[in-house]
mmCIF file of C-alpha atoms and ligand atoms in Angstrom:
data_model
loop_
_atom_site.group_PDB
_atom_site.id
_atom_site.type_symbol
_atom_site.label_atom_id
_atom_site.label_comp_id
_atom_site.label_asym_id
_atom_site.label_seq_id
_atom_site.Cartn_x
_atom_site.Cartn_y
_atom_site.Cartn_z
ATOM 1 C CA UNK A 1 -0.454 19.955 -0.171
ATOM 2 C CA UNK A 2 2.746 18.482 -1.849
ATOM 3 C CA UNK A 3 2.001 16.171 -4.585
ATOM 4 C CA UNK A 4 3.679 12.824 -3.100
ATOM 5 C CA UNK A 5 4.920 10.010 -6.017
ATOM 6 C CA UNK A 6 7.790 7.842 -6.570
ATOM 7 C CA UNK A 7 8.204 9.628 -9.926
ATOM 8 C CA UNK A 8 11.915 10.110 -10.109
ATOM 9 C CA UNK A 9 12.353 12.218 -13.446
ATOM 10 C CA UNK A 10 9.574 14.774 -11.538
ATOM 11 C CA UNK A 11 12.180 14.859 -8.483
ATOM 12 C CA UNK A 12 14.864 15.696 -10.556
ATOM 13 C CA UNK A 13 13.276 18.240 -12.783
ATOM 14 C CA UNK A 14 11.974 20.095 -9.627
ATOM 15 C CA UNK A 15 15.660 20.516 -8.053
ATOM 16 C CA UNK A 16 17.404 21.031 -11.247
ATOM 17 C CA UNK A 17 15.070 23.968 -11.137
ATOM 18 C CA UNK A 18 16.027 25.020 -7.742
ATOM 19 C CA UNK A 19 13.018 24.148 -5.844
ATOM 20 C CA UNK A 20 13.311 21.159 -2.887
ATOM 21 C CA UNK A 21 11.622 18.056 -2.860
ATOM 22 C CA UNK A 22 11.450 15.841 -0.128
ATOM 23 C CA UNK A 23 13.406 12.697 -0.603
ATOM 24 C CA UNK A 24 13.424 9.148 1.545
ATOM 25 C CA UNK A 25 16.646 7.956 3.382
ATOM 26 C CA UNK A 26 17.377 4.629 5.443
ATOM 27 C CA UNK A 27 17.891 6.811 7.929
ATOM 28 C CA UNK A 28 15.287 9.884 7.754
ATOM 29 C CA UNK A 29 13.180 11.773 5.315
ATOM 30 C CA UNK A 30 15.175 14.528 3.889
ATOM 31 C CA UNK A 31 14.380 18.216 2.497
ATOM 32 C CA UNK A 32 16.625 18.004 -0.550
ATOM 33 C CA UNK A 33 18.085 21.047 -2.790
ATOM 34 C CA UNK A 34 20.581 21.742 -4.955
ATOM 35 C CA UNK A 35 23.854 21.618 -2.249
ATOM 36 C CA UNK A 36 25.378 23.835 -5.302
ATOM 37 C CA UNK A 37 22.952 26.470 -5.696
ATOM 38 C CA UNK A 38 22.666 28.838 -3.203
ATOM 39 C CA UNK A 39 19.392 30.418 -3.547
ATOM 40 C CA UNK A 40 17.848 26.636 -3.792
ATOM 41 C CA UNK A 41 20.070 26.407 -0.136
ATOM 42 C CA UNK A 42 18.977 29.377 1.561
ATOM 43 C CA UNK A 43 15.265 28.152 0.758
ATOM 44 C CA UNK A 44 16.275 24.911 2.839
ATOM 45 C CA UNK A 45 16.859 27.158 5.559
ATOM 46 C CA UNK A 46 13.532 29.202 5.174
ATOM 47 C CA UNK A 47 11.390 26.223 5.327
ATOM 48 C CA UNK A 48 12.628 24.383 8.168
ATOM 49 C CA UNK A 49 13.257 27.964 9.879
ATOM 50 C CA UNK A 50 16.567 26.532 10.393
ATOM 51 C CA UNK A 51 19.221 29.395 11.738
ATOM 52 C CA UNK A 52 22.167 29.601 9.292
ATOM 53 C CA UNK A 53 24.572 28.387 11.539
ATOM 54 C CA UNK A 54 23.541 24.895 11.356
ATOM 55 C CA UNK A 55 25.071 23.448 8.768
ATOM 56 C CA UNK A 56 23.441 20.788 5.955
ATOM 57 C CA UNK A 57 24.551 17.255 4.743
ATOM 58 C CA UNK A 58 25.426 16.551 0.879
ATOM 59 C CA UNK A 59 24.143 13.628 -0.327
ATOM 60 C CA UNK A 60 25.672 12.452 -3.608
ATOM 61 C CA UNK A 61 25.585 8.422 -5.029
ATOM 62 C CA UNK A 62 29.087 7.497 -5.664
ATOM 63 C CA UNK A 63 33.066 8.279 -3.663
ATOM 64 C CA UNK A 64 33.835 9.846 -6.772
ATOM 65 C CA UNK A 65 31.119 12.446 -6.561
ATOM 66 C CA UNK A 66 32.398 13.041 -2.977
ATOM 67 C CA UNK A 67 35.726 13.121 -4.021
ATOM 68 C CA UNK A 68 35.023 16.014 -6.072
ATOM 69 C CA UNK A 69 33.399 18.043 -3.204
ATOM 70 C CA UNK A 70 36.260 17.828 -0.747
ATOM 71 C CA UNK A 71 40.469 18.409 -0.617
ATOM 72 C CA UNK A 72 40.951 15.370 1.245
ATOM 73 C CA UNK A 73 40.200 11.942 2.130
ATOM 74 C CA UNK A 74 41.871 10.792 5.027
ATOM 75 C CA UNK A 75 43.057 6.620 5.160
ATOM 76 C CA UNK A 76 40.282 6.202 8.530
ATOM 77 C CA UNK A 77 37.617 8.083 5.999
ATOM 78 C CA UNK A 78 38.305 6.048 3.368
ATOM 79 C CA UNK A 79 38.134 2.861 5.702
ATOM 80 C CA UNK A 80 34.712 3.698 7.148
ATOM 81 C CA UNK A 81 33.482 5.005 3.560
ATOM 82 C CA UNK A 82 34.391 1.268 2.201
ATOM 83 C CA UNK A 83 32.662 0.042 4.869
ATOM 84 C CA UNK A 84 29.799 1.367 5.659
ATOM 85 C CA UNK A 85 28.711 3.649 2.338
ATOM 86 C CA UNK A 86 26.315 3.224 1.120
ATOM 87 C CA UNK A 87 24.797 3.594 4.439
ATOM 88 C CA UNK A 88 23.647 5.742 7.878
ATOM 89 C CA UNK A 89 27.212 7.920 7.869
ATOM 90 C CA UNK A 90 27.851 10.862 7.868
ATOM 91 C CA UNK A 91 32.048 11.930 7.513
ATOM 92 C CA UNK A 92 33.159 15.840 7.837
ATOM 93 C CA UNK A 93 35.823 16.531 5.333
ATOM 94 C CA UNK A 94 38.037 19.778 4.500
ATOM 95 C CA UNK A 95 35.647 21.439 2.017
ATOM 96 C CA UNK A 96 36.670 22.367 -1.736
ATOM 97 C CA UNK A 97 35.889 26.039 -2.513
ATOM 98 C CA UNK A 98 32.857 24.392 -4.782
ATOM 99 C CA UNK A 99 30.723 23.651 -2.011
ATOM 100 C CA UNK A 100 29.117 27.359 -1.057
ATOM 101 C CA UNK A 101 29.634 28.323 2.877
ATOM 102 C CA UNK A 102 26.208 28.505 3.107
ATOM 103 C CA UNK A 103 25.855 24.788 3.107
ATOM 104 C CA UNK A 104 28.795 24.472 5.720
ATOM 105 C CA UNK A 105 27.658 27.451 8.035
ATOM 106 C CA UNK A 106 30.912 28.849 6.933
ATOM 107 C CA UNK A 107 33.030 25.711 8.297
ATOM 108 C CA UNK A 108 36.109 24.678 6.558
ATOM 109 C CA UNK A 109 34.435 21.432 6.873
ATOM 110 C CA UNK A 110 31.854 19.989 4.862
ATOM 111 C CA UNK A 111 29.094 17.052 6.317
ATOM 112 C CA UNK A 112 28.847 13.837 3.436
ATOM 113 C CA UNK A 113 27.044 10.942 2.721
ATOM 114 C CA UNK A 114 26.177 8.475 0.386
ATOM 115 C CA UNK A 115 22.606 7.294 1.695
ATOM 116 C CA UNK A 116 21.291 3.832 0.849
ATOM 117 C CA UNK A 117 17.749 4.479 -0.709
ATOM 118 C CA UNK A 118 16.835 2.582 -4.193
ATOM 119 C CA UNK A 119 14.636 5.516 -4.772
ATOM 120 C CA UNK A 120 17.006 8.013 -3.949
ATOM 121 C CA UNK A 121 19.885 6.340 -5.125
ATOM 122 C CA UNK A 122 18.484 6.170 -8.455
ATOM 123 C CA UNK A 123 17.537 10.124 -8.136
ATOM 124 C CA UNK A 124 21.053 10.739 -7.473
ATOM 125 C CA UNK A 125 22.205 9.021 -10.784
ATOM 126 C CA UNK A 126 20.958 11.416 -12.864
ATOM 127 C CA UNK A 127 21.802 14.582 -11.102
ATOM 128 C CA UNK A 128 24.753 16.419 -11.406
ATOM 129 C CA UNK A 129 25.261 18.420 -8.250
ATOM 130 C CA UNK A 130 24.616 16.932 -4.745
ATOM 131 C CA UNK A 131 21.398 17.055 -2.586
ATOM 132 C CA UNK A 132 21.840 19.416 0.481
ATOM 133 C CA UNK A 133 19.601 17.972 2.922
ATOM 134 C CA UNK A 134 18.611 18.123 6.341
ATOM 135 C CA UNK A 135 15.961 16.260 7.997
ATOM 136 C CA UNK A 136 12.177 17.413 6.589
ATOM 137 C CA UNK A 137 11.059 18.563 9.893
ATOM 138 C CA UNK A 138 10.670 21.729 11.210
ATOM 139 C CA UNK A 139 13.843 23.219 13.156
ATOM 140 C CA UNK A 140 14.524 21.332 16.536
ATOM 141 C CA UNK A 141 10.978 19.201 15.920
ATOM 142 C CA UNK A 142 11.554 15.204 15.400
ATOM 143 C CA UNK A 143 12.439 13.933 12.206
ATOM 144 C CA UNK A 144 10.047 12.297 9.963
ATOM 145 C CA UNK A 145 10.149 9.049 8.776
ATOM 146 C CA UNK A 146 7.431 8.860 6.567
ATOM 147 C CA UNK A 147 5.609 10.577 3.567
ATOM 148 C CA UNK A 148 2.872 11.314 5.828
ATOM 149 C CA UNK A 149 4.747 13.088 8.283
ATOM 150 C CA UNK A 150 6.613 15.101 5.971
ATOM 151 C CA UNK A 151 3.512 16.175 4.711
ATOM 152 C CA UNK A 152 1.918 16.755 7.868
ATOM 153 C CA UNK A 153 4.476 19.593 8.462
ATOM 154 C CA UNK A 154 5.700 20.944 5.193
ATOM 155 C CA UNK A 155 3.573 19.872 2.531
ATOM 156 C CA UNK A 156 2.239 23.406 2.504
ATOM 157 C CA UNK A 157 5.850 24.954 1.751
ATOM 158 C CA UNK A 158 6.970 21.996 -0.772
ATOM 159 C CA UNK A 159 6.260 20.767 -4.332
ATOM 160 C CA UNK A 160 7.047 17.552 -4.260
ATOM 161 C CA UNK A 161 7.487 14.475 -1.476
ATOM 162 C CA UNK A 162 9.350 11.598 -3.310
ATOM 163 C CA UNK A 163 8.040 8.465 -1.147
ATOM 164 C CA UNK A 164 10.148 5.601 -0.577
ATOM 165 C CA UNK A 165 8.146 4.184 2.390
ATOM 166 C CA UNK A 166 9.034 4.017 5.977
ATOM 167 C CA UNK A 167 12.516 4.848 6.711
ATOM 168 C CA UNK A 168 14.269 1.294 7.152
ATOM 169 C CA UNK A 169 16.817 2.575 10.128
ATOM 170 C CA UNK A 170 14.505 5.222 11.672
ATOM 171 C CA UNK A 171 17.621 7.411 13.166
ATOM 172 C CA UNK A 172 19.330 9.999 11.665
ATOM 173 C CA UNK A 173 23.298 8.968 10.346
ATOM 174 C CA UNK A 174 26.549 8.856 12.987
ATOM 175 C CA UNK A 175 28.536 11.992 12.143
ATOM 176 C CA UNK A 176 32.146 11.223 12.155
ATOM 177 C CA UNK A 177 34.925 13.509 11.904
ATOM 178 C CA UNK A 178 39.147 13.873 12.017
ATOM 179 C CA UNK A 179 40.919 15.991 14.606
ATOM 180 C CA UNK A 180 44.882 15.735 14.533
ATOM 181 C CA UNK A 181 44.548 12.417 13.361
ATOM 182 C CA UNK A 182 41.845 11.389 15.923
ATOM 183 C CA UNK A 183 38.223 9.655 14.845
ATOM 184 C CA UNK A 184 35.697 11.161 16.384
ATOM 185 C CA UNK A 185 32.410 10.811 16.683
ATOM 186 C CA UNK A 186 30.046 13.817 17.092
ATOM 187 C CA UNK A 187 26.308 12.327 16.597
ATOM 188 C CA UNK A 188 25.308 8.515 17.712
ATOM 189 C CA UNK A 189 23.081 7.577 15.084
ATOM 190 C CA UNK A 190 22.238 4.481 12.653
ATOM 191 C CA UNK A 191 25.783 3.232 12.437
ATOM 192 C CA UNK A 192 26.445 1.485 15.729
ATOM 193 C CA UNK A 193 29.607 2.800 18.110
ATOM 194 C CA UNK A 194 30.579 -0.970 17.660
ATOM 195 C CA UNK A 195 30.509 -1.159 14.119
ATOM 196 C CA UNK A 196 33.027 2.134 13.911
ATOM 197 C CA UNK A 197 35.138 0.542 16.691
ATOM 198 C CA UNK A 198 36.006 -2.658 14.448
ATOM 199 C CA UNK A 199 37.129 -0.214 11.735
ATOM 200 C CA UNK A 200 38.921 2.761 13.586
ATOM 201 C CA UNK A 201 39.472 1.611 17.236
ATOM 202 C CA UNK A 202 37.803 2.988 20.095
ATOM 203 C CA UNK A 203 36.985 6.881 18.427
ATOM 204 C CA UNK A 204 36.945 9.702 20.837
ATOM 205 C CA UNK A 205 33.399 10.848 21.836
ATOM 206 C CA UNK A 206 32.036 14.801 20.986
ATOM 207 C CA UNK A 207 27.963 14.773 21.813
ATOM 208 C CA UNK A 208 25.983 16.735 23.018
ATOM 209 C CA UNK A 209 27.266 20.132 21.799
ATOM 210 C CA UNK A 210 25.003 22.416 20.406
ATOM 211 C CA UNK A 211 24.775 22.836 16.819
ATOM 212 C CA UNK A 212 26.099 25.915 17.097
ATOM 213 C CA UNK A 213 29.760 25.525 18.705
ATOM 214 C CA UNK A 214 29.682 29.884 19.239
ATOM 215 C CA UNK A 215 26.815 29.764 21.283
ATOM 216 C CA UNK A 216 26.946 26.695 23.238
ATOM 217 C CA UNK A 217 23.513 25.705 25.275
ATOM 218 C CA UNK A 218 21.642 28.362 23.033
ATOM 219 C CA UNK A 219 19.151 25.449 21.664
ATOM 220 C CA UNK A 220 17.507 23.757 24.679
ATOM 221 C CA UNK A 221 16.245 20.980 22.715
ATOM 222 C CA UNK A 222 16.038 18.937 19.861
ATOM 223 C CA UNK A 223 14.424 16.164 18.112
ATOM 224 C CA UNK A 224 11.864 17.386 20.774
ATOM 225 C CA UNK A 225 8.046 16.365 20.872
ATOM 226 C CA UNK A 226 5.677 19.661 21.970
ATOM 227 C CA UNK A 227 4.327 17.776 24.150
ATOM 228 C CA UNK A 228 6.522 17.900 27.393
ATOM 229 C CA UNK A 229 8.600 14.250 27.809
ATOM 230 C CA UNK A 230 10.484 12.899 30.754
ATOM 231 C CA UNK A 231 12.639 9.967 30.721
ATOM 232 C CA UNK A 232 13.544 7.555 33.512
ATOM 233 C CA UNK A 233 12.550 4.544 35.136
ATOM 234 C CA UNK A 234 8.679 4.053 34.237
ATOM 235 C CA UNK A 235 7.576 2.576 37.217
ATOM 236 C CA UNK A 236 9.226 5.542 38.946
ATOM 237 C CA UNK A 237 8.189 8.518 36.983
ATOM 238 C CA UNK A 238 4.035 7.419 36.786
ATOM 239 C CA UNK A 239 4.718 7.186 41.251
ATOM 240 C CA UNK A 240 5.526 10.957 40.669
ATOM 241 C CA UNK A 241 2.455 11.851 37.985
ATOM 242 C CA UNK A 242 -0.427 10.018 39.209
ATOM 243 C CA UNK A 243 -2.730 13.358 38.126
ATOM 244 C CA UNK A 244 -1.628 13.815 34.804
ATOM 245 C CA UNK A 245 -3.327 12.042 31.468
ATOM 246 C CA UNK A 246 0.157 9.734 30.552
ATOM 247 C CA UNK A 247 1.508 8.552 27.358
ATOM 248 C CA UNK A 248 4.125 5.929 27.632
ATOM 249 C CA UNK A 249 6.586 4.655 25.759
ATOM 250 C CA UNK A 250 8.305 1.454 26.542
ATOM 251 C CA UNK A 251 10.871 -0.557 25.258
ATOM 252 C CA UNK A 252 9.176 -4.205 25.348
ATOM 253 C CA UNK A 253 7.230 -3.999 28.442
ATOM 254 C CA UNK A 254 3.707 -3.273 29.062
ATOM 255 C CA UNK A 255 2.601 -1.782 32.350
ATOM 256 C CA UNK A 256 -0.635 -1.160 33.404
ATOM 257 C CA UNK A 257 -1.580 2.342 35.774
ATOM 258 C CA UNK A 258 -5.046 4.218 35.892
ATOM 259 C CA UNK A 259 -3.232 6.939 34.813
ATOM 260 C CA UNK A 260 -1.266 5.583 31.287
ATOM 261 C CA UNK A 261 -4.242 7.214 28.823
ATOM 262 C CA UNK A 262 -1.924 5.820 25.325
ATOM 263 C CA UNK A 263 0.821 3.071 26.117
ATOM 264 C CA UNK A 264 3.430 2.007 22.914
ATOM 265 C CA UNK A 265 6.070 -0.740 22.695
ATOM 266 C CA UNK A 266 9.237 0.392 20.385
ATOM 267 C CA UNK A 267 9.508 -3.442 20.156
ATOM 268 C CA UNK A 268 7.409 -5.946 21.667
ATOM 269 C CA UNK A 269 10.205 -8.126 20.680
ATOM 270 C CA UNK A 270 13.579 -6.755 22.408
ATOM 271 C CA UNK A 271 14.767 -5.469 19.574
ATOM 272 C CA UNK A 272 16.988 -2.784 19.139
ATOM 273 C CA UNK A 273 17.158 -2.250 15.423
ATOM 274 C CA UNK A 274 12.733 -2.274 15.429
ATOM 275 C CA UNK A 275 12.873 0.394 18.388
ATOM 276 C CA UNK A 276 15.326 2.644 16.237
ATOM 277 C CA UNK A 277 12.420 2.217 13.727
ATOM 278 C CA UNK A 278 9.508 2.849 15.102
ATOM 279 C CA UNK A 279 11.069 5.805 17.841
ATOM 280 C CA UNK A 280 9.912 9.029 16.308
ATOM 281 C CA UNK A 281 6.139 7.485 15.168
ATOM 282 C CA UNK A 282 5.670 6.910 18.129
ATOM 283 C CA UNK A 283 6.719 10.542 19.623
ATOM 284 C CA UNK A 284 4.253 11.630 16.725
ATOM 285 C CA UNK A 285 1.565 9.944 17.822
ATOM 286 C CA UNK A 286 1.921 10.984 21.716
ATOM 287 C CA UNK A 287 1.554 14.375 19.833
ATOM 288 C CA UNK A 288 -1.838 13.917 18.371
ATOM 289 C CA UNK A 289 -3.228 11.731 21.400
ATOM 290 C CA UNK A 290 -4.997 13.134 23.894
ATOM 291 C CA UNK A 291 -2.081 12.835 26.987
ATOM 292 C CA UNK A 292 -0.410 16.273 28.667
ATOM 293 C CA UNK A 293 2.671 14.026 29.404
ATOM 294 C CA UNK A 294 4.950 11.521 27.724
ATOM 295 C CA UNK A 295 6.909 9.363 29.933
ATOM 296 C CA UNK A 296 9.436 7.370 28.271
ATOM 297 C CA UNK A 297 12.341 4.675 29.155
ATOM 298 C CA UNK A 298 16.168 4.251 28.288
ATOM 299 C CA UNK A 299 16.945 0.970 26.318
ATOM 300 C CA UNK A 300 19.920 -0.925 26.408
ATOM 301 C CA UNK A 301 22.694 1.099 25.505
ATOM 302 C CA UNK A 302 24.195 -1.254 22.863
ATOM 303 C CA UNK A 303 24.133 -0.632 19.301
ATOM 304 C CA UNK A 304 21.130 1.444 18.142
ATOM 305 C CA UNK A 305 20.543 1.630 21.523
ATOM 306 C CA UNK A 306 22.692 4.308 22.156
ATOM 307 C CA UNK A 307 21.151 6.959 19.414
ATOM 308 C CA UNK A 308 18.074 5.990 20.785
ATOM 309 C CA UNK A 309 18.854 6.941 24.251
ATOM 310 C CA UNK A 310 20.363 10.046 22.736
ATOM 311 C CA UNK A 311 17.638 11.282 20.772
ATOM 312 C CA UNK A 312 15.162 10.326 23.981
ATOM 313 C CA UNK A 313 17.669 12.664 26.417
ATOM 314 C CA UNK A 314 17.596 15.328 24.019
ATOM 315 C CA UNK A 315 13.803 15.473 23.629
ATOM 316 C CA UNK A 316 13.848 15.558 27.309
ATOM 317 C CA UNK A 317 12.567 18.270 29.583
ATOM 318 C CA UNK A 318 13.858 18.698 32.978
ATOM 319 C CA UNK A 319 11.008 17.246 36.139
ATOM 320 C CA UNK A 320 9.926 20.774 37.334
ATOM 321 C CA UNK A 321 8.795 21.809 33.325
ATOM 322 C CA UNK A 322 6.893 18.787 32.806
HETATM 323 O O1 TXA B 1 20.492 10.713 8.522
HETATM 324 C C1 TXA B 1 20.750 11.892 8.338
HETATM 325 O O2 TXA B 1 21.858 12.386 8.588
HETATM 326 C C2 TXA B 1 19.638 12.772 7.759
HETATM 327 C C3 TXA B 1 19.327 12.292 6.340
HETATM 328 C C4 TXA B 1 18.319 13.163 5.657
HETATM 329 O O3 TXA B 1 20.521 12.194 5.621
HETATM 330 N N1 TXA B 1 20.017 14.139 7.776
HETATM 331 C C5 TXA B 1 20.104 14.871 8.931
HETATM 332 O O4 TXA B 1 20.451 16.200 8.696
HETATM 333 O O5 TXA B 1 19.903 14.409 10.024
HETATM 334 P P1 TXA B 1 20.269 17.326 9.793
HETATM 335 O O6 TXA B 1 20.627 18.582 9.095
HETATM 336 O O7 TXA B 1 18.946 17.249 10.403
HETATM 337 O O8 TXA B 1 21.390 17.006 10.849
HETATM 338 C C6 TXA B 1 22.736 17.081 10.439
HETATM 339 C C7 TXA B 1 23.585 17.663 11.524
HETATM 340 C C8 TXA B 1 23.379 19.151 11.727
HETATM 341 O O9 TXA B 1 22.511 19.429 12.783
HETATM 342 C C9 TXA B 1 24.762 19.665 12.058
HETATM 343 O O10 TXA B 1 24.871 19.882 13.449
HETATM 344 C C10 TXA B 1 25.699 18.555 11.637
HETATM 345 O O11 TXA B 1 24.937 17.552 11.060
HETATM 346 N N2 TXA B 1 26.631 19.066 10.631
HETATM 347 C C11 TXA B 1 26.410 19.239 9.321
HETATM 348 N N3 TXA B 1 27.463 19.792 8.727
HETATM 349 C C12 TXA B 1 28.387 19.977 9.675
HETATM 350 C C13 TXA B 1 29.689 20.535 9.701
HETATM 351 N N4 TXA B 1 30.243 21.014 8.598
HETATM 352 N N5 TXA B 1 30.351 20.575 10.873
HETATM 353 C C14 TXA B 1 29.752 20.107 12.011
HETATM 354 N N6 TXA B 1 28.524 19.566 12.060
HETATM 355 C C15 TXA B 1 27.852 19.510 10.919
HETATM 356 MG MG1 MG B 2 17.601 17.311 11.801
#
């Protein structure tokens, strides 16, 4: 078991060390290192069984720190930075020869953020070097977005869970990046296509890919529950699965079939923001209940809406595997 505390100077000791600690975001739990120490990088890797061609964030506190971790800033970077930093983005910049290829999968760019967690943020004050740090889950499993569930799956591999609470935006950050000149966008996440629209214009759209851009299609899913999940109209899909034991998840209805065993609302109330929140808890919990099939629902695809809808597609298993 990882000890779990919001005892800062304990966080920082641990990863000046080299040994990872979990830390919280707005967005998602992180597995934090030292982004400037290999060894302390490759362990990132090892515990998340993450293949070395998927490349990690650095999280640092201020644009100076990120300054100092990249060759260039360009004007649209520096627009969404002012913006929306502290805060669910993340930018790809040209890399300095400081930040080990390890943490960029040997890209010439480099994935940053400045996350907006008190807890964090005040860890990040007194450190030095930045926090490499993907999401605390286990490779292609959902990310967590509490203590708990961090140490549901890696307490056993990890000293130390720094808990901020639950995760205030409940998505992982929009990663943004600059091609000849061009925003684009290459993960919908916590910062809204709308909100990067009123500072860029209408940025050019990149999803989808597979993480790793050599072996396109290799990973069949991600931010996946083990339980097999198909998403459509409800009413629909539970027509076509009257004999299996169902777990739905709705947007703001509530429907009532024989067959729905565990039924959750991402927002009784409508709302978008809450169903970013409360999306992977609830994939969790279909995990533990006692369903063989998760049926879930699009939501509006406005705002948060649209990582939502992303994340659900991805998780996704096609009709005849369910
Ligand atoms: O909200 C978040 O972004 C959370 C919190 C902890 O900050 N982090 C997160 O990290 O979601 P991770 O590693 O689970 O997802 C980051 C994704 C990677 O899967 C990778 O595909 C992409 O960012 N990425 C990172 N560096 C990249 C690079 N240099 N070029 C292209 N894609 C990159
Ligand atoms: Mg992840």
């Amino acid at each position: 078991m990882a000890e779990t505390g919001t005892d800062i100077a304990r966080a920082a000791a641990l990863l000046r060390q080299g040994q990872l600690v979990a830390i919280p975001t707005e967005t998602v739990y992180g597995l934090a290192a030292n982004g400037l120490d290999e060894e302390a990088v490759l362990s990132v890797f090892r515990v998340k069984n993450r293949p070395a061609f998927d490349p990690l964030i650095l999280h640092v506190d201020t644009l100076a720190k990120v300054e100092a971790l990249v060759l260039d800033i360009p004007a649209a970077a520096r627009r969404l930075a002012a913006r929306f930093w502290p805060g669910p983005l993340t930018l790809l910049l040209e890399k300095s020869a400081r930040v080990p290829d390890l943490v960029s999968s040997g890209l010439p760019r480099v994935a940053v953020r400045i996350p907006a967690h008190p807890l964090t943020t005040a860890l990040l004050m007194q450190l030095d070097f930045p926090l490499a740090a993907p999401s605390a889950n286990p490779f292609g499993y959902v990310s967590p977005t509490t203590a708990l569930h961090v140490q549901e799956q890696l307490g056993e591999k990890i000293p130390y869970i720094l808990d901020g609470g639950p995760c205030g935006i409940g998505v992982e950050s929009t990663i943004i990046g600059f091609e000849e000149g061009q925003t684009v966008v290459y993960r919908l996440g916590g910062t809204s296509l709308e909100d990067i629209k009123s500072v860029t214009g209408t940025p050019r759209l990149c999803l989808n890919q597979s993480s790793n851009p050599a072996a396109p299609g290799m990973i069949k899913s991600h931010y996946a529950p083990r339980k097999p999940l198909l998403v459509g109209e409800l009413d629909d899909l539970l027509a076509r699965h009257p004999d299996r034991k169902i777990g739905l998840i709705s947007f703001d209805r509530v429907y009532s079939n024989p067959a729905v065993v565990q039924q959750l609302q991402l927002s009784a109330a409508g709302s978008l923001d809450e169903a970013a929140m409360t999306l992977f808890g609830a994939l969790r919990q279909m995990d533990k209940a006692d369903i063989d099939l998760i049926l879930a629902q699009q939501v509006p695809d406005t705002g948060l809406g649209r990582a939502i809808n992303d994340r659900l597609r991805r998780a996704a298993v096609r009709q005849e595997e369910a």
